[in-house]
Coordinates of C-alpha atoms and ligand atoms in Angstrom, one line a residue:
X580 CA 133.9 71.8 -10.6
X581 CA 133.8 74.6 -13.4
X582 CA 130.0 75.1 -14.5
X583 CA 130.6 77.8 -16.8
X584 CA 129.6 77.2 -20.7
X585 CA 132.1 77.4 -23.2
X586 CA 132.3 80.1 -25.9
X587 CA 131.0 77.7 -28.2
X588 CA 128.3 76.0 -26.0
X589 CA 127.2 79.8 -25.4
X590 CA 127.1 80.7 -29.2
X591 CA 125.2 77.7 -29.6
X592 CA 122.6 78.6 -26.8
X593 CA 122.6 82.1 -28.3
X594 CA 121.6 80.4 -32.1
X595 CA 118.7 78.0 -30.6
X596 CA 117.1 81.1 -28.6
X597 CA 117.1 83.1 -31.8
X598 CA 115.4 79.9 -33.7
X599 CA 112.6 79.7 -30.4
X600 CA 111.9 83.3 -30.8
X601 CA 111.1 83.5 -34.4
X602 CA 108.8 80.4 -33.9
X603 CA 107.0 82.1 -31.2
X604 CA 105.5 84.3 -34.1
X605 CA 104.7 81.2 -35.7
X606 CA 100.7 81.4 -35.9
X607 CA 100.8 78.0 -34.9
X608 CA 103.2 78.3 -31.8
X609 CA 100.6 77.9 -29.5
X610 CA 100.3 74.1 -30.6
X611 CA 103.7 73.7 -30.0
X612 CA 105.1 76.1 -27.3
X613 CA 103.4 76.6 -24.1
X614 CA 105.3 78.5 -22.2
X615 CA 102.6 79.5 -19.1
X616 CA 101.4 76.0 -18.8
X617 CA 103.1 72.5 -18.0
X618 CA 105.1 71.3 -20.8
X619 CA 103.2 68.9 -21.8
X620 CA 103.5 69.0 -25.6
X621 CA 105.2 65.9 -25.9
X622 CA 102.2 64.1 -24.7
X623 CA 100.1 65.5 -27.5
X624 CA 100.0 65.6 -31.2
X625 CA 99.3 68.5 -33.5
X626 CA 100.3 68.8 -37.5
X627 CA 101.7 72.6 -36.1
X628 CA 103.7 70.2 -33.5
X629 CA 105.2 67.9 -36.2
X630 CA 106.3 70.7 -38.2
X631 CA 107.7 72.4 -35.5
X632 CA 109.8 69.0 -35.0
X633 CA 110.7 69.0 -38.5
X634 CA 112.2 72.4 -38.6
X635 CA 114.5 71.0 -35.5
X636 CA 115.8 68.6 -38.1
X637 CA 116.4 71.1 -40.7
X638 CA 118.4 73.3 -38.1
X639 CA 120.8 70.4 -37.4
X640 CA 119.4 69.8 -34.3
X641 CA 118.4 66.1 -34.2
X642 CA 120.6 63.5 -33.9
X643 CA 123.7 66.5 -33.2
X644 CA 125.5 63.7 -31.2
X645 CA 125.1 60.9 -34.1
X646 CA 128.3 59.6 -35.4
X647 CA 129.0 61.9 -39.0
X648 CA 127.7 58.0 -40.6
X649 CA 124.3 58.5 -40.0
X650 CA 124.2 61.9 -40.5
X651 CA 124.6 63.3 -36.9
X652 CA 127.6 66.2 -36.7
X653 CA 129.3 64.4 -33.6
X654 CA 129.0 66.8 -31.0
X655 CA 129.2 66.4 -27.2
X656 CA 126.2 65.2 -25.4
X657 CA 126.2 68.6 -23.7
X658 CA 124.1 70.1 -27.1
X659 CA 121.5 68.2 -26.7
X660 CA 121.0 69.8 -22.9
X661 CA 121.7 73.1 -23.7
X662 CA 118.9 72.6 -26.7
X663 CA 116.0 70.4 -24.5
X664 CA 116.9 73.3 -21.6
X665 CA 115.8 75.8 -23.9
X666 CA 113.0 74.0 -25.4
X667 CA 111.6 73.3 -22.0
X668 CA 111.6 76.7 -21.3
X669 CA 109.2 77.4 -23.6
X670 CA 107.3 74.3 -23.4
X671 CA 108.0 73.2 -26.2
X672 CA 108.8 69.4 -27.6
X673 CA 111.8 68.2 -26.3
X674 CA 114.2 65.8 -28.4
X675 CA 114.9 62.6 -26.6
X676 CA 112.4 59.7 -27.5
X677 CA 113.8 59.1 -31.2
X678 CA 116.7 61.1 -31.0
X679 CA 118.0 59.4 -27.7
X680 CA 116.5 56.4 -26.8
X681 CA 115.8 54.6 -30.4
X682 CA 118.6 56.3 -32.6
X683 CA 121.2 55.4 -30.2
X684 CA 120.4 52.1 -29.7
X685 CA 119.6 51.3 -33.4
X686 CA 123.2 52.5 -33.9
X687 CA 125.1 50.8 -31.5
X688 CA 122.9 47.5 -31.8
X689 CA 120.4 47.7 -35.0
X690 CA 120.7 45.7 -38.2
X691 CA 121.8 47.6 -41.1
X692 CA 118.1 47.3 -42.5
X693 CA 116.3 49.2 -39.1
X694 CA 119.4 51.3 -39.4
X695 CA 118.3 52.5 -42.5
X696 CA 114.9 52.5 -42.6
X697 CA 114.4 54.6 -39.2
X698 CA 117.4 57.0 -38.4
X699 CA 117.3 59.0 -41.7
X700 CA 113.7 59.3 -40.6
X701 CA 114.6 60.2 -36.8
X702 CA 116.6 62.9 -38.1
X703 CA 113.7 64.6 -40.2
X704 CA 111.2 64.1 -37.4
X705 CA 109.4 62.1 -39.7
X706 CA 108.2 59.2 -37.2
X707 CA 106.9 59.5 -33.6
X708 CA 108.0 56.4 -31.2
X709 CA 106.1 55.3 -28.2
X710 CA 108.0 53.5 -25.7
X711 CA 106.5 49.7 -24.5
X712 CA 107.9 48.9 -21.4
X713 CA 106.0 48.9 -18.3
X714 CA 103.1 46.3 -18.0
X715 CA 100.6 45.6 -15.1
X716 CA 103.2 43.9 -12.6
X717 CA 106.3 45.3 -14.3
X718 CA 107.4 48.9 -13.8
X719 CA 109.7 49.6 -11.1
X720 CA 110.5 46.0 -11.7
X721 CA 110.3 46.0 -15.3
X722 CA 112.7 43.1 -15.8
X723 CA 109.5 40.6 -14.0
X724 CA 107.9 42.1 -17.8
X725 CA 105.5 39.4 -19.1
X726 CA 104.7 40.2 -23.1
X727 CA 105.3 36.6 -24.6
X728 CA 107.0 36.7 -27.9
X729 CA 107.0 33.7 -29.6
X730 CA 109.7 32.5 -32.3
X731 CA 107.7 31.2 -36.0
X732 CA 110.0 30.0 -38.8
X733 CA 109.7 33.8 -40.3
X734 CA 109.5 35.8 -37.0
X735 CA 107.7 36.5 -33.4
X736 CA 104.4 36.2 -32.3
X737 CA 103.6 38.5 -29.4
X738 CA 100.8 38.2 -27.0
X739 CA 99.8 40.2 -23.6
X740 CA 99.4 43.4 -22.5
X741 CA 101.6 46.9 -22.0
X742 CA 100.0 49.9 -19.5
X743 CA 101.5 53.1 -19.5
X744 CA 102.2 54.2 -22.9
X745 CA 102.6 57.6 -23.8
X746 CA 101.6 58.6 -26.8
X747 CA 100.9 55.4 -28.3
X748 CA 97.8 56.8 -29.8
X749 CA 99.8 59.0 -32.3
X750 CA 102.8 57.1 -32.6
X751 CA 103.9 55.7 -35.8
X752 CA 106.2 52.9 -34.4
X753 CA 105.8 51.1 -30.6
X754 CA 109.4 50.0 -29.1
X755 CA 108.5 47.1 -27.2
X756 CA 110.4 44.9 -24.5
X757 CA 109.2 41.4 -24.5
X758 CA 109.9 38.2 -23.1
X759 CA 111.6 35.6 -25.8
X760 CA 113.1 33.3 -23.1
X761 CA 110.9 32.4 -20.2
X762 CA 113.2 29.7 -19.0
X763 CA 116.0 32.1 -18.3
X764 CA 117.4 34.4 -15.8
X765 CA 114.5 37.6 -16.2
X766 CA 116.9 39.8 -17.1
X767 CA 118.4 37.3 -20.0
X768 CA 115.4 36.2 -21.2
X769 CA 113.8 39.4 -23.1
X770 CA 114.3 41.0 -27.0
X771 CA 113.5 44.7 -28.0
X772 CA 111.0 44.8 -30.6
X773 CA 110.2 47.5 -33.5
X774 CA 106.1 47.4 -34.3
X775 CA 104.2 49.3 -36.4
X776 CA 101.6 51.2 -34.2
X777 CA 98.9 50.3 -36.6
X778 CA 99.6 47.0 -36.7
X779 CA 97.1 44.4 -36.6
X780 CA 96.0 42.6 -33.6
X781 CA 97.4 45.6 -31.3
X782 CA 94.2 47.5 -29.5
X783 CA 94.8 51.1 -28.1
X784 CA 93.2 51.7 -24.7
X785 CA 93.3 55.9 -23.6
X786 CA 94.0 55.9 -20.1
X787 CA 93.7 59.4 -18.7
X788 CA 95.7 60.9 -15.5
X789 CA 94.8 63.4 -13.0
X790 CA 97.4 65.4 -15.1
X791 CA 95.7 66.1 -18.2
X792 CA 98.0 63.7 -19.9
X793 CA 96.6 60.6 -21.9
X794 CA 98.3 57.5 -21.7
X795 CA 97.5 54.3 -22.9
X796 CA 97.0 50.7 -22.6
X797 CA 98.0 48.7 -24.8
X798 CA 96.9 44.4 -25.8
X799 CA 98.7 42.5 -28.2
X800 CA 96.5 39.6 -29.7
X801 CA 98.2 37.4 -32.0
X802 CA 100.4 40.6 -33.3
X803 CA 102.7 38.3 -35.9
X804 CA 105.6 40.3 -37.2
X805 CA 108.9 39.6 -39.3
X806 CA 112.6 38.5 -38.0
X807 CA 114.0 42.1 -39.1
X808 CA 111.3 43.9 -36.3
X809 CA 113.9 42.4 -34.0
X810 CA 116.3 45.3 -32.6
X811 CA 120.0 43.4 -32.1
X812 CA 120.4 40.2 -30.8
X813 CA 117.8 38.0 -29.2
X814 CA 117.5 37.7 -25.3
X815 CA 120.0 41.1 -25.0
X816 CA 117.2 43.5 -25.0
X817 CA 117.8 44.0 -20.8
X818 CA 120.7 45.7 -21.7
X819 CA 119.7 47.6 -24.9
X820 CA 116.6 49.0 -22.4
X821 CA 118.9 50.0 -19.6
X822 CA 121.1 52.0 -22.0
X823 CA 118.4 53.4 -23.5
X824 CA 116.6 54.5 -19.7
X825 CA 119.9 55.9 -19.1
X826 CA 119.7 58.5 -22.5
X827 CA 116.6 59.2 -21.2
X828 CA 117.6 60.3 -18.1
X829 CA 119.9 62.2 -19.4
X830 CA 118.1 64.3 -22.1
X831 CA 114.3 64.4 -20.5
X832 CA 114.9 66.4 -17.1
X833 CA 114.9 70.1 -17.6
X834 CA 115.6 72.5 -14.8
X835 CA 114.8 75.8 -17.3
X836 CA 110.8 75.2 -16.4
X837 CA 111.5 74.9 -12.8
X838 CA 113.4 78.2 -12.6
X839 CA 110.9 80.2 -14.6
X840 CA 108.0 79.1 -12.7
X841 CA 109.8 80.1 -9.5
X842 CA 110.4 83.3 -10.9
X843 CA 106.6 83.1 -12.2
X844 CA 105.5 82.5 -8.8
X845 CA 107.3 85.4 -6.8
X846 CA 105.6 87.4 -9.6
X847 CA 102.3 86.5 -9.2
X848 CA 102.7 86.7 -5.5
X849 CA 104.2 89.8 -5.3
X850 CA 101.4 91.3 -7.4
X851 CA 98.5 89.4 -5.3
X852 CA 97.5 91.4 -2.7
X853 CA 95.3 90.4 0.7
X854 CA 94.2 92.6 3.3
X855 CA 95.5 95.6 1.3
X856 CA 99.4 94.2 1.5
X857 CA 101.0 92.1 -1.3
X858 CA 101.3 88.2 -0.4
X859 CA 104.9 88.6 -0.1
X860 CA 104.7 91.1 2.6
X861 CA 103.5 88.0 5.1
X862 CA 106.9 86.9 6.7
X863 CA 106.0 83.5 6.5
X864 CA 105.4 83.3 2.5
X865 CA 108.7 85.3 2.7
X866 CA 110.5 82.5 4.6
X867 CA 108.8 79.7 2.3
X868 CA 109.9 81.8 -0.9
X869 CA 113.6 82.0 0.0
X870 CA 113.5 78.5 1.3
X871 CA 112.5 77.4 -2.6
X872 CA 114.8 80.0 -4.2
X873 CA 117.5 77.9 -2.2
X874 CA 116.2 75.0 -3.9
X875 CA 116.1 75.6 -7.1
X876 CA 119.2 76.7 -7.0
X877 CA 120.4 73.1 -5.4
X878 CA 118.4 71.7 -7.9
X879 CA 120.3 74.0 -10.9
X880 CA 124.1 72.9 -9.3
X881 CA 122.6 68.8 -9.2
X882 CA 121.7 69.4 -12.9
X883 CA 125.3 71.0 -13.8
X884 CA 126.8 67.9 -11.9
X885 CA 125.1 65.6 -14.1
X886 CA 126.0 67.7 -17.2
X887 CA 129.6 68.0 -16.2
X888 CA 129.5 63.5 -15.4
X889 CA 127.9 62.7 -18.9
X890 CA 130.8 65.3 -20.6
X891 CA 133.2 63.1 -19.0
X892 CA 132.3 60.2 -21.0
X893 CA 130.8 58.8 -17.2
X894 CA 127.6 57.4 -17.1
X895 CA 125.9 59.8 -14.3
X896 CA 123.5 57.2 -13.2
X897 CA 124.0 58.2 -9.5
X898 CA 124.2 62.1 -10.1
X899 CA 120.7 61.7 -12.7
X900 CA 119.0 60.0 -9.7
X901 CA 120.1 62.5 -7.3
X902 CA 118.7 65.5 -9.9
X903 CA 115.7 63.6 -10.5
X904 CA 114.5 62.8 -7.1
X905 CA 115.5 66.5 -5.6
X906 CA 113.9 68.1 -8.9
X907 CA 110.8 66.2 -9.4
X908 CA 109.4 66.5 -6.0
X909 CA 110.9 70.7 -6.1
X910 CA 108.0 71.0 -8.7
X911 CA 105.8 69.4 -6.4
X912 CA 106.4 71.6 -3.6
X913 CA 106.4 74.6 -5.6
X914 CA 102.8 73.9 -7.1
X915 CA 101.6 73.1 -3.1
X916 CA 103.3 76.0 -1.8
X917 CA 101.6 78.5 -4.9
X918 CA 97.6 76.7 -3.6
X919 CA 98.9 77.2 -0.2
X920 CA 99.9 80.9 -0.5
X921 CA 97.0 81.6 -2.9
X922 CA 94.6 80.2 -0.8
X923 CA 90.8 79.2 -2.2
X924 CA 91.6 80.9 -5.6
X925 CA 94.4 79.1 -6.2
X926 CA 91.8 76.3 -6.4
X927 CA 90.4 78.0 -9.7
X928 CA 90.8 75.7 -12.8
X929 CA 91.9 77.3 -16.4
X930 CA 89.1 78.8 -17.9
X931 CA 87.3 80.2 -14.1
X932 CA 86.8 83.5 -13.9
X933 CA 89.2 85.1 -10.8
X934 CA 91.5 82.0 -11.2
X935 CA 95.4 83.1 -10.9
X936 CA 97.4 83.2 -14.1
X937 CA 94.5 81.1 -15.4
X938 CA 94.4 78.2 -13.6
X939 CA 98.3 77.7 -14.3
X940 CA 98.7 76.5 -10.4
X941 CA 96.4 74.2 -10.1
X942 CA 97.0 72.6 -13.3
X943 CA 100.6 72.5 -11.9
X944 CA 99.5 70.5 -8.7
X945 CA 98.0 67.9 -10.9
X946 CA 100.4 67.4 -13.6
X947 CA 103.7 67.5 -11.4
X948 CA 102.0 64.4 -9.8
X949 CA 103.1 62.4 -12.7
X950 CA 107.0 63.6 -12.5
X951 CA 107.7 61.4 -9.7
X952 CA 106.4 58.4 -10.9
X953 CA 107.7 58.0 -14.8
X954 CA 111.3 57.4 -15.7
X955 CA 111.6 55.8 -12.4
X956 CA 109.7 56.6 -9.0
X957 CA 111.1 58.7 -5.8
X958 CA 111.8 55.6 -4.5
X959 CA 113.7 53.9 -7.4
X960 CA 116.2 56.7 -7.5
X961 CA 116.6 56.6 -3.8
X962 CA 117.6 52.8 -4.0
X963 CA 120.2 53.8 -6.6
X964 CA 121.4 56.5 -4.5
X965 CA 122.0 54.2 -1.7
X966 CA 123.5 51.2 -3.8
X967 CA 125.3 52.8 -6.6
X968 CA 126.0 55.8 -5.0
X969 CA 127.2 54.5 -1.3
X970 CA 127.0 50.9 -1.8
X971 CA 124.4 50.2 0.9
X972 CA 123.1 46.5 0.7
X973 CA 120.1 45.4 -1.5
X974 CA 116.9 45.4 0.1
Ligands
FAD1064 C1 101.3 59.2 -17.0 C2 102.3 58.1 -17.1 C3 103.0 58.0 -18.3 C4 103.9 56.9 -18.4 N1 104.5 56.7 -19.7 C5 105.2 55.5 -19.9 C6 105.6 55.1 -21.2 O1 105.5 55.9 -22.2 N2 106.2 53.9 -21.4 C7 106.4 53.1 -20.3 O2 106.9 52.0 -20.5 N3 106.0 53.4 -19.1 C8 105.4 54.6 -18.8 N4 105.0 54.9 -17.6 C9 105.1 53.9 -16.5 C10 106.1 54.3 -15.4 O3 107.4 54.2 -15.8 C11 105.8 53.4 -14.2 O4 104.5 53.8 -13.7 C12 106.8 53.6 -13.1 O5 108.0 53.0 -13.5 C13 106.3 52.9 -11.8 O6 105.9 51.6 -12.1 P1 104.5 51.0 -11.6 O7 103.5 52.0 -12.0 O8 104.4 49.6 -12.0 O9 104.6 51.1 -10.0 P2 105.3 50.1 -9.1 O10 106.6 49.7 -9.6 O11 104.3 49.0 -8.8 O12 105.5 50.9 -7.8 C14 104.4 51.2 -6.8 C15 105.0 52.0 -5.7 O13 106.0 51.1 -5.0 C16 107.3 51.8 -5.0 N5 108.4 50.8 -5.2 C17 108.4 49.9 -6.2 N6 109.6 49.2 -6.1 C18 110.2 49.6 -5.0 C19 111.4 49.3 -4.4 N7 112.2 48.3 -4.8 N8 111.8 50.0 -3.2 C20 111.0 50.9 -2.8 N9 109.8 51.3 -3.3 C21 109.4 50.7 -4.4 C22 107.2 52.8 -6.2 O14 108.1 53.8 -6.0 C23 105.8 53.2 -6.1 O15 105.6 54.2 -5.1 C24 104.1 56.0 -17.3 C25 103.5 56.2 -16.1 C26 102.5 57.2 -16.0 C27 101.8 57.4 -14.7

């Protein structure tokens, strides 16, 4: 397999750096870059973060794989990478959410009026989406999803509950998966859904996670909205959702921030001494670090395959799982090996005086807990390893 950019895909990598450096002296950067933390941006809201967004759009860089139609300049999915790798990397926002999962849908299924009225808007940065799908007894399994949606004469009535949602307490718009049919097969029987966040009858509840990160719950009560909130066709939303899982996949796993904190690590370690001796003198932290430099580079050639799949025109479901299984729990064992090898000051929370690099490791071992859980668990990729990938029976 050839890895290697192309001239083009480097000049453009070589444009988008440029763009990250000058906002770096933005005064405002820090609300939207944070490049010695977790990049956790997009789980938070800032007016510095939105206008960061919006200069994306005026680059050119939202929606660069759109069809010329809606504004978009056609390019190969590959851009949007090469751009998310590099915003990653500096912790900032990455495109995906509107860009990815709603645009693309609305354009391949969306009436002509939620065409309209959300991807000029996508491609300014000018609304934030949260994503409704998992529910109490419905996230590995989302298709058991439970959200009643009622047909009126003028629309849908929704009632029930959603857990898990990111960012729904700054989002402008909630994509929602509900059921419309509960007589049917439970993949047939559910509809994708366009809400206003600030709708009426929909109550916000802040979850928060060992991470740092907020999530929500969210309860619909009596939330009555039009016919035209309805995304495509009635009772097809199983498919518009797993398309739009598999963008996300695609877009949202970086392997830029697992690279630099490797290289962040050996740093820190090398200039941490005990006993009089740097940490990395001690043969076993030796062995451990080139044990994870061997990883990350397995976890850089499972990204390239996925890169190289989705160029194709393929649909890398397999190679994604395989990156996102190996990658997600590589964070993991990088933030346990850093408290390991740092021993009771690793402990030390941002903000403690003596903590290393200020509490970035421990933060780490919190928030990486989340990265094998959303977009599908450890265990959910393993199962599509083993059926999709060598056709081993269904459990
Ligand atoms: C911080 C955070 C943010 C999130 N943000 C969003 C969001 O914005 N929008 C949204 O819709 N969802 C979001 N999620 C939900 C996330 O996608 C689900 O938590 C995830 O899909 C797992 O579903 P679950 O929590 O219901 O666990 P379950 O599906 O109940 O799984 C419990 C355990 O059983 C395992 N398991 C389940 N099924 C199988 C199986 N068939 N074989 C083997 N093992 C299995 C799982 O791997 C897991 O270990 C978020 C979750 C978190 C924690």
């Amino acid at each position: 397999m050839d890895f290697r950019l192309s001239e083009e895909e480097r000049a453009f990598v070589a444009e988008v750096v440029a763009f990250l450096e000058g906002e770096a002296t933005h005064p405002d950067a820090a609300d939207f870059m944070a490049p010695d933390r977790e990049a956790d941006s997009m789980l938070a809201d800032s007016p510095a973060r939105r206008a960061f967004n919006r200069r994306l759009g005026e680059q050119g860089y939202l929606g660069m794989t759109w069809p010329a139609q809606y504004g978009g300049s056609e390019r190969p999915g590959i851009y949007e990478y090469l751009l998310n790798e590099e915003l990653a990397g500096r912790g900032a926002p990455l495109i995906g959410k509107g860009v990815g999962c709603i645009g693309k849908t609305l354009i391949r299924h969306g009436s002509d009026v939620l065409k309209s009225e959300f991807l000029p808007r996508i491609l300014t940065a000018d609304v934030e989406f949260a994503l409704g799908y998992s529910e109490p007894n419905a996230g590995s399994d989302l298709a058991a999803l439970k959200l009643r949606a009622t047909k009126t004469e003028t629309g849908w009535i929704l009632d029930g509950q959603k857990t898990f949602t990111t960012s729904a307490h700054f989002a402008d718009w909630y994509w929602v998966a509900a059921r419309t049919d509960p007589t049917a097969p439970k993949h047939k029987g559910i509809s994708v859904f366009l809400i206003p966040m600030d709708h009426p009858g929909l109550t916000i509840q802040e979850i928060k996670t060992m991470g740092d990160h907020r999530t929500n719950a969210v309860f619909f009560d009596h939330v009555e909205i039009g016919e035209d909130r309805l995304v495509g066709e009635v009772n097809k939303g199983w498919i518009y959702v797993c398309e739009a899982l598999d963008f996300e996949r695609f877009t949202f796993f970086t392997v830029n921030p697992i690279i630099t904190k490797f290289r962040e690590l050996l740093a820190l370690l090398k200039a941490t001494e005990r006993g009089g001796a740097p940490l990395t003198d001690d043969p076993l932290i030796a062995q451990q670090i080139g044990r994870l430099a061997a990883d990350v580079e397995a976890a850089k050639m499972l990204q390239r395959r996925v890169i190289v799949a989705a160029g194709k025109g393929e649909v890398p479901a397999v190679e994604a799982a395989m990156y996102k299984l190996f990658s997600t729990q590589l964070g993991q064992r990088l933030a346990d090996f850093a408290l390991d090898a740092l021993g009771p000051q690793g402990l030390l929370a941002h903000g403690a005086a003596g903590a290393p690099a200020d509490g970035k490791w421990e933060h780490s071992y919190r928030a990486t807990a989340l990265d094998t859980i959303g977009g599908g668990s450890s265990e959910v990729q393993k199962n599509i390893i083993a059926r999709r990938g060598l056709g081993l029976p269904l459990a």
